[in-house]
Short mmCIF file of C-alpha atoms in Angstrom, two decimals:
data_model
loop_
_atom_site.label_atom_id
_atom_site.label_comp_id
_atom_site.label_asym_id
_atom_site.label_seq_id
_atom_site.Cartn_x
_atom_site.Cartn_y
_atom_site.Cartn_z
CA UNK W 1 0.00 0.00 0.00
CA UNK W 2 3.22 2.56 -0.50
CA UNK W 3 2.56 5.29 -2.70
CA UNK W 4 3.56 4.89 -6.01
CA UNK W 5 5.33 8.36 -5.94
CA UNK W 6 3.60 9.69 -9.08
CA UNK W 7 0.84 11.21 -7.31
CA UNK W 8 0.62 14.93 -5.48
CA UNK W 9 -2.14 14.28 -2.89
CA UNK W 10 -3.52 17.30 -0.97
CA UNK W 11 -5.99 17.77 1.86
CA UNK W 12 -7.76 21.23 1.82
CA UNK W 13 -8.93 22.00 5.23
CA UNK W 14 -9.18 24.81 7.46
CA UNK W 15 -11.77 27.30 9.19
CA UNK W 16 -15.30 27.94 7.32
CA UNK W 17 -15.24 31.13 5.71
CA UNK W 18 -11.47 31.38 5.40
CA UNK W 19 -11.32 30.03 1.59
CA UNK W 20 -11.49 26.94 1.37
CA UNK W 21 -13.81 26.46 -1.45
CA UNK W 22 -11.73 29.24 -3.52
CA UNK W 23 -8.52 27.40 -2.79
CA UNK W 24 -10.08 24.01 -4.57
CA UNK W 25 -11.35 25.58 -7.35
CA UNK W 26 -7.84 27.64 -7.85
CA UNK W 27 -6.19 24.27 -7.50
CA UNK W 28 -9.27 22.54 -10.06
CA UNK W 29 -7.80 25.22 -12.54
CA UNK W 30 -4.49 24.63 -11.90
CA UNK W 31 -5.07 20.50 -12.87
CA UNK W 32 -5.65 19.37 -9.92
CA UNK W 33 -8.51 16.53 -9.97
CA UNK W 34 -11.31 17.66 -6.65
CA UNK W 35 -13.44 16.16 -4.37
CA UNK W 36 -14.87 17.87 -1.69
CA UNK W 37 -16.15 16.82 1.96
CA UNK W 38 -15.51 13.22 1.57
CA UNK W 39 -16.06 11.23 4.83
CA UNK W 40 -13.03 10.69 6.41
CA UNK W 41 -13.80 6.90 6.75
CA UNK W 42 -13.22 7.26 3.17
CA UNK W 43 -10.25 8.38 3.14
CA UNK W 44 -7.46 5.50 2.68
CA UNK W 45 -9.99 4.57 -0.01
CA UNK W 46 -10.07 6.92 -2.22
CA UNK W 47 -6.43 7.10 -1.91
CA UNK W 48 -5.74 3.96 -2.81
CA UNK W 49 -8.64 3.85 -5.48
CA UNK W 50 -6.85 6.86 -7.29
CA UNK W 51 -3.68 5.50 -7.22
CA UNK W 52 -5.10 2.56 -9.14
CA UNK W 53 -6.57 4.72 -11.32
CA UNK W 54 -6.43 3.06 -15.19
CA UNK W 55 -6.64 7.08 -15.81
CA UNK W 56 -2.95 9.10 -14.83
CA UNK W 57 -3.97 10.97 -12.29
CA UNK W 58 -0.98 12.88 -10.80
CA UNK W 59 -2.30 15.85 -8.82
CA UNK W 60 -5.64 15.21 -6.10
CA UNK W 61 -7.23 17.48 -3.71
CA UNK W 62 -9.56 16.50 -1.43
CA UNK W 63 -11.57 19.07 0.95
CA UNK W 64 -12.15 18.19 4.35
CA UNK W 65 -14.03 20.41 6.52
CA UNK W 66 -16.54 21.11 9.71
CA UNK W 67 -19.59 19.68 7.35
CA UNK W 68 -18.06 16.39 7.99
CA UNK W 69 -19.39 16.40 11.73
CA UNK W 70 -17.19 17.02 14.59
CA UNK W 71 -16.61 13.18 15.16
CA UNK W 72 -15.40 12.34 12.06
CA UNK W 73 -12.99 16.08 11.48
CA UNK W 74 -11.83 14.97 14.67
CA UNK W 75 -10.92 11.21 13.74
CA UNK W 76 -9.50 13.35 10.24
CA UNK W 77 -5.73 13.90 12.05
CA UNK W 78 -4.90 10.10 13.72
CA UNK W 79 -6.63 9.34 10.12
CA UNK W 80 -3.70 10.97 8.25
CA UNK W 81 -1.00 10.76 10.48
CA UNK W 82 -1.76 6.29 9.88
CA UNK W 83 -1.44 6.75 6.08
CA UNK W 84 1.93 8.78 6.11
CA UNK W 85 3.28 5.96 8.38
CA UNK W 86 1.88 3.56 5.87
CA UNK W 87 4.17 5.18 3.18
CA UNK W 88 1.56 7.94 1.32
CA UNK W 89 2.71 11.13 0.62
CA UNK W 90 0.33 13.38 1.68
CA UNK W 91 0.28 17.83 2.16
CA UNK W 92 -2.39 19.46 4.13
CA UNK W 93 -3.11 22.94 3.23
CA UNK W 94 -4.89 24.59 5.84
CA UNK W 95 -7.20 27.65 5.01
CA UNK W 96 -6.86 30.12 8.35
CA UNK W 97 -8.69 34.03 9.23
CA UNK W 98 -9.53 35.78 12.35
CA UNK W 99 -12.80 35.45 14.02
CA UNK W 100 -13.47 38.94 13.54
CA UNK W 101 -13.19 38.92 9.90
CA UNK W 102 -15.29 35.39 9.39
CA UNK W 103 -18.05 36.65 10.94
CA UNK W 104 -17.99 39.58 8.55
CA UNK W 105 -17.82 37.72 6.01
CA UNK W 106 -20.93 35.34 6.83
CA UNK W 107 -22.95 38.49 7.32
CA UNK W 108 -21.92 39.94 4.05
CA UNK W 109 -23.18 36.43 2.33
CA UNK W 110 -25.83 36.15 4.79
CA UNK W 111 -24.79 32.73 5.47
CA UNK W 112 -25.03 30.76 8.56
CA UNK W 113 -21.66 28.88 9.85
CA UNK W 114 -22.06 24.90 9.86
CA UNK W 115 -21.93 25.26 13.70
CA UNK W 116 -24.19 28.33 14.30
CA UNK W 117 -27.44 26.31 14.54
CA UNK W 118 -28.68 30.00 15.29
CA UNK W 119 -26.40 30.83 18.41
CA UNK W 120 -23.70 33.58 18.34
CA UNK W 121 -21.72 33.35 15.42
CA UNK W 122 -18.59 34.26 17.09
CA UNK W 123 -18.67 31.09 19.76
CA UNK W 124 -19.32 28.92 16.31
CA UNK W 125 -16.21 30.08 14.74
CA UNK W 126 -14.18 29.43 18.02
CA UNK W 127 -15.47 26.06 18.58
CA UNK W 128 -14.83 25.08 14.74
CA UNK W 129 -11.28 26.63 15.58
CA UNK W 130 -10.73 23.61 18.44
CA UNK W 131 -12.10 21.34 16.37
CA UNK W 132 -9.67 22.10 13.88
CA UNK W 133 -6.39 22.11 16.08
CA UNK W 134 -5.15 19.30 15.49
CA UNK W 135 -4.85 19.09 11.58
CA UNK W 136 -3.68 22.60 11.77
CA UNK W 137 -0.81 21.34 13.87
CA UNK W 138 -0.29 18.39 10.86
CA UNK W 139 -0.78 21.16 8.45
CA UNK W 140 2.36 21.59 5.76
CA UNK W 141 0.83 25.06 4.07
CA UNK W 142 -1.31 27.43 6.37
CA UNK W 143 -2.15 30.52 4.80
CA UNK W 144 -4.09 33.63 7.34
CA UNK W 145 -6.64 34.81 3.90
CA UNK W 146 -7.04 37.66 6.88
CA UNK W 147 -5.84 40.12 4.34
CA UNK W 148 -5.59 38.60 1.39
CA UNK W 149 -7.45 39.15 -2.15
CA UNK W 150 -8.59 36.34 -4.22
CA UNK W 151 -5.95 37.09 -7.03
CA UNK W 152 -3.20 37.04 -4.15
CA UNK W 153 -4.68 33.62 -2.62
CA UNK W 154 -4.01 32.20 -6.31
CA UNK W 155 -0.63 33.49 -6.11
CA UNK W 156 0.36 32.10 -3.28
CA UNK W 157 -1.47 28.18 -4.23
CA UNK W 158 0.69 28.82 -7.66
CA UNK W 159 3.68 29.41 -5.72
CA UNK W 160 3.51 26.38 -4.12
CA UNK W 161 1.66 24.10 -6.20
CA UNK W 162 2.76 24.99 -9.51
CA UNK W 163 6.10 26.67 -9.70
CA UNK W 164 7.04 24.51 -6.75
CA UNK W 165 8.60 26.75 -4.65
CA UNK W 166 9.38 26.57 -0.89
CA UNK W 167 6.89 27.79 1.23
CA UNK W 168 6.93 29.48 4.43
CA UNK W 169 3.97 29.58 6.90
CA UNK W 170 4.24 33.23 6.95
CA UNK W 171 2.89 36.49 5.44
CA UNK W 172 4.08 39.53 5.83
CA UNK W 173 1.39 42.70 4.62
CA UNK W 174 3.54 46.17 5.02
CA UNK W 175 0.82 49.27 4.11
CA UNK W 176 1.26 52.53 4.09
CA UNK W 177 -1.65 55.14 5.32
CA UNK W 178 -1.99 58.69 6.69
CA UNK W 179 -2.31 59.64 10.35
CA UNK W 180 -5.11 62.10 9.24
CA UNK W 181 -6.83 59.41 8.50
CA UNK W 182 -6.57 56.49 11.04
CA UNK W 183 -4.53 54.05 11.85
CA UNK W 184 -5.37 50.86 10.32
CA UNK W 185 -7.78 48.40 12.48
CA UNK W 186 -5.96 45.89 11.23
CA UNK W 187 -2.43 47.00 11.91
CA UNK W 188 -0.21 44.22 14.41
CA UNK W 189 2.86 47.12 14.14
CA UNK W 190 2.50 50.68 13.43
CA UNK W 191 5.45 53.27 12.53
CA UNK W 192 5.54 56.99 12.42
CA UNK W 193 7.82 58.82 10.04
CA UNK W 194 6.46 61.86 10.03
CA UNK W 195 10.07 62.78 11.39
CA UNK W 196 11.37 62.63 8.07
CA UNK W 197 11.87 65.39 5.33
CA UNK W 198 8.02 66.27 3.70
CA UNK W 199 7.90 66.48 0.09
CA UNK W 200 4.57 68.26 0.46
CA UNK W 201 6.36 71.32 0.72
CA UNK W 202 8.56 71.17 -2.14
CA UNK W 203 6.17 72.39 -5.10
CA UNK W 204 7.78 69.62 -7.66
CA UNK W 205 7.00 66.39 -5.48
CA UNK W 206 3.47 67.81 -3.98
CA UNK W 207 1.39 66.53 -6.78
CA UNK W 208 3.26 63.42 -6.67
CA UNK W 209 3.70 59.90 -4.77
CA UNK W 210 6.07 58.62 -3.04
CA UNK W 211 5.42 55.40 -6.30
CA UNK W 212 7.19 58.22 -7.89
CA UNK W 213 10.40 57.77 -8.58
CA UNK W 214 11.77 61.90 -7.74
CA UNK W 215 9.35 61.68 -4.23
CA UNK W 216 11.17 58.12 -3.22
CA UNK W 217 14.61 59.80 -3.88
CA UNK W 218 14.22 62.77 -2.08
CA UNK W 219 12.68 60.75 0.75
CA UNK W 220 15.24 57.71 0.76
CA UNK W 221 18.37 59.67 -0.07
CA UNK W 222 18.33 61.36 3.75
CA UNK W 223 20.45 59.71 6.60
CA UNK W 224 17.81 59.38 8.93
CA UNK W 225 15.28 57.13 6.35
CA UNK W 226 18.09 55.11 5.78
CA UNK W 227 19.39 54.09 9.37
CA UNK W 228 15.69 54.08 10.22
CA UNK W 229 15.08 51.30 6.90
CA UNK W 230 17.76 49.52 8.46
CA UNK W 231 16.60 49.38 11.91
CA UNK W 232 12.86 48.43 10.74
CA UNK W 233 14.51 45.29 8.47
CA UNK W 234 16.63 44.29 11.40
CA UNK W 235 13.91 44.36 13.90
CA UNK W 236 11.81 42.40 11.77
CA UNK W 237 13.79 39.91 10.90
CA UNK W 238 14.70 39.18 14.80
CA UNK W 239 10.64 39.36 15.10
CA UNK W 240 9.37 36.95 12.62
CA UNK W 241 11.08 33.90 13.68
CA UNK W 242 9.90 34.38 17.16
CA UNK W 243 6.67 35.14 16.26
CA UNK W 244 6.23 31.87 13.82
CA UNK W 245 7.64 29.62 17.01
CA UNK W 246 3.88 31.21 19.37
CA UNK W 247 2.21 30.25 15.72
CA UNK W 248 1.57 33.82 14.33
CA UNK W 249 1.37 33.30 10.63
CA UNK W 250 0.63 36.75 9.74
CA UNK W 251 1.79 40.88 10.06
CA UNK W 252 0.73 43.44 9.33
CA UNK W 253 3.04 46.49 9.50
CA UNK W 254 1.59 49.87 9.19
CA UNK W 255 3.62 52.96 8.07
CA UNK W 256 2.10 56.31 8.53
CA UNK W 257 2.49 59.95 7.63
CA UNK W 258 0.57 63.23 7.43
CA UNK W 259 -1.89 62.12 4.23
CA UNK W 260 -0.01 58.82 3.36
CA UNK W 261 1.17 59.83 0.17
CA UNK W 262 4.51 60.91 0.05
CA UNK W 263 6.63 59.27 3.12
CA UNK W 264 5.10 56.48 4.29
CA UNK W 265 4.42 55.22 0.48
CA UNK W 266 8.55 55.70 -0.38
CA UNK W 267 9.57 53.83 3.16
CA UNK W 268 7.00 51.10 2.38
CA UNK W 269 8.16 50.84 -1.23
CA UNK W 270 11.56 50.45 0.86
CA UNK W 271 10.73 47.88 3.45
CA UNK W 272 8.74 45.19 0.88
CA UNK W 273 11.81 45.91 -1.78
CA UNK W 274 13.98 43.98 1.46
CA UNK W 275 11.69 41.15 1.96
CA UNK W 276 9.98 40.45 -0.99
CA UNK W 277 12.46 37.82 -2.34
CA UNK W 278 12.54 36.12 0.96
CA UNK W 279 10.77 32.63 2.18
CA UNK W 280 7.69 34.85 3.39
CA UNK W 281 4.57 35.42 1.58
CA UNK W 282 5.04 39.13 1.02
CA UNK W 283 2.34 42.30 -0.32
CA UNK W 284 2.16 45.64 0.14
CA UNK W 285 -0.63 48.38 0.08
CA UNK W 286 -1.10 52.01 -0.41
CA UNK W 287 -4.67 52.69 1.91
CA UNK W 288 -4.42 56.79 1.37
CA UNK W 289 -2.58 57.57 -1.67
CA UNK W 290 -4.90 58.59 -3.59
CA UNK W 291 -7.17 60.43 -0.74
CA UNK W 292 -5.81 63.36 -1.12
CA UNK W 293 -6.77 63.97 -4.78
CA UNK W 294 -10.30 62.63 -4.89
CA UNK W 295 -10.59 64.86 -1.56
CA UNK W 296 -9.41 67.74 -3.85
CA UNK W 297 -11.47 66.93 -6.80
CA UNK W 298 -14.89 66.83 -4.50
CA UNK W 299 -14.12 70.36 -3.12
CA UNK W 300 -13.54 71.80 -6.94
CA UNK W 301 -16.42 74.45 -8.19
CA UNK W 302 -18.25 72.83 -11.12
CA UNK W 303 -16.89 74.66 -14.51
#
């Protein structure tokens, strides 16, 4: 019953709401052949009956999640742990999002989570979240879809299940915004460089960005944004690791000046430019940059 090594075999599991059902039908698109919420008393099964497939079936992804029942998404993680000791190569990719943001997300669709049963959605989430600790801990991919976009989800699946390329249960979001207008809710660090040289006041850089090229020189070329650039990286990089090991899988670093258009957007440029060819799952984001202008535009007299 040893794998015959020709086959990619993934388990898609993870919280309800989180992207689950967009991961399988990224990975349907990228070859893979689906099935989703199979029993797990299935399982070995269908394993073994698509291995001896008569059609070539190299790639399989099978979704597992809290529709199953609690008994059997429970039995799900001694389940898997028997077949890898059997000889099958098996990946679990494990779909993961704050509380806060599932339960906006199952208003928006006015859906009701599997475990809801019309209680609090909140406790549902939570207990699905126990349920699910185990396989997390099995898990080989777990990506936080806190913050991510449907276009960056496919990215990230392509990353790993296409071009092949290691993958680190991490993702860093770096976004720049303006003070004037909040910090973001969302934000796990948050840095002020309002300290640095404004471009606002020299009449050639106003109308522009700090995405422009003349704004990130002006900005970037001082001593003080560099040693502070250097600082940030170093700091995060002692951060990261030590957050991954208490099972943070996600940051979100915030960088914020007067309007977020000039400052923050050239030191964020900066910061993602360091770590976006590292193991992390990397993005950045511009909230306010274009504020300012539409702000502008609304208070201009009709011609």
């Amino acid at each position: 019953r040893k794998a015959s090594g020709r086959m990619r075999f993934v388990i898609v599991t993870g919280m309800s709401g989180a992207g689950k059902s967009s991961a399988m039908k990224i990975l349907e698109d990228d070859g893979f052949f689906c099935v989703d919420n199979l029993p797990v008393s299935l399982l070995a099964t269908f394993i073994e009956l698509t291995e001896g497939s008569s059609e070539p079936l190299e790639r399989v992804a099978l979704g597992l999640d809290i529709r199953a029942g609690h008994n059997s998404l429970a039995e799900a993680a001694p389940v898997i742990e028997s077949l890898k000791k059997e000889g099958y190569t098996l990946e679990i990719l494990f779909m993961e999002a704050e509380t806060k943001v599932l339960v906006k997300r199952y208003k928006e669709t006015r859906r009701m989570h599997p475990l809801a049963k019309g209680g609090r959605m909140a406790a549902a989430i939570e207990e699905e979240r126990e349920c699910l600790k185990d396989l997390k801990k099995q898990a080989d991919y777990i990506i936080d879809t806190t913050t991510l976009l449907i276009r960056e989800l496919k990215q990230e699946l392509d990353r790993i299940f296409v071009q092949n390329e290691d993958f680190c249960n991490f993702y860093l979001t770096f976004v720049s915004f303006g003070f004037k207008y909040g910090i973001p809710a969302d934000a796990d660090l948050v840095f002020d460089v309002r300290f640095l040289p404004n471009p606002f006041y020299v009449d050639s850089l106003k109308p522009l960005t700090g995405n422009d090229e003349a704004v990130y020189d002006y900005v970037m070329s001082t001593d003080k944004a560099k040693t502070f650039l250097e600082k940030l990286k170093d700091m995060l990089s002692f951060l990261i690791p030590n957050y991954m090991i208490e099972g943070k899988t996600q940051l979100v670093i915030a960088i914020g000046c007067t309007g977020g258009k000039h400052r923050s957007v050239s030191l964020t440029n900066a910061i993602y430019r360091e770590f976006e060819n590292t193991e992390y799952g990397c993005k950045k984001e511009h909230r306010d940059i274009e504020k300012d202008r539409l702000r502008n535009i609304c208070r201009s007299p009709e011609k």
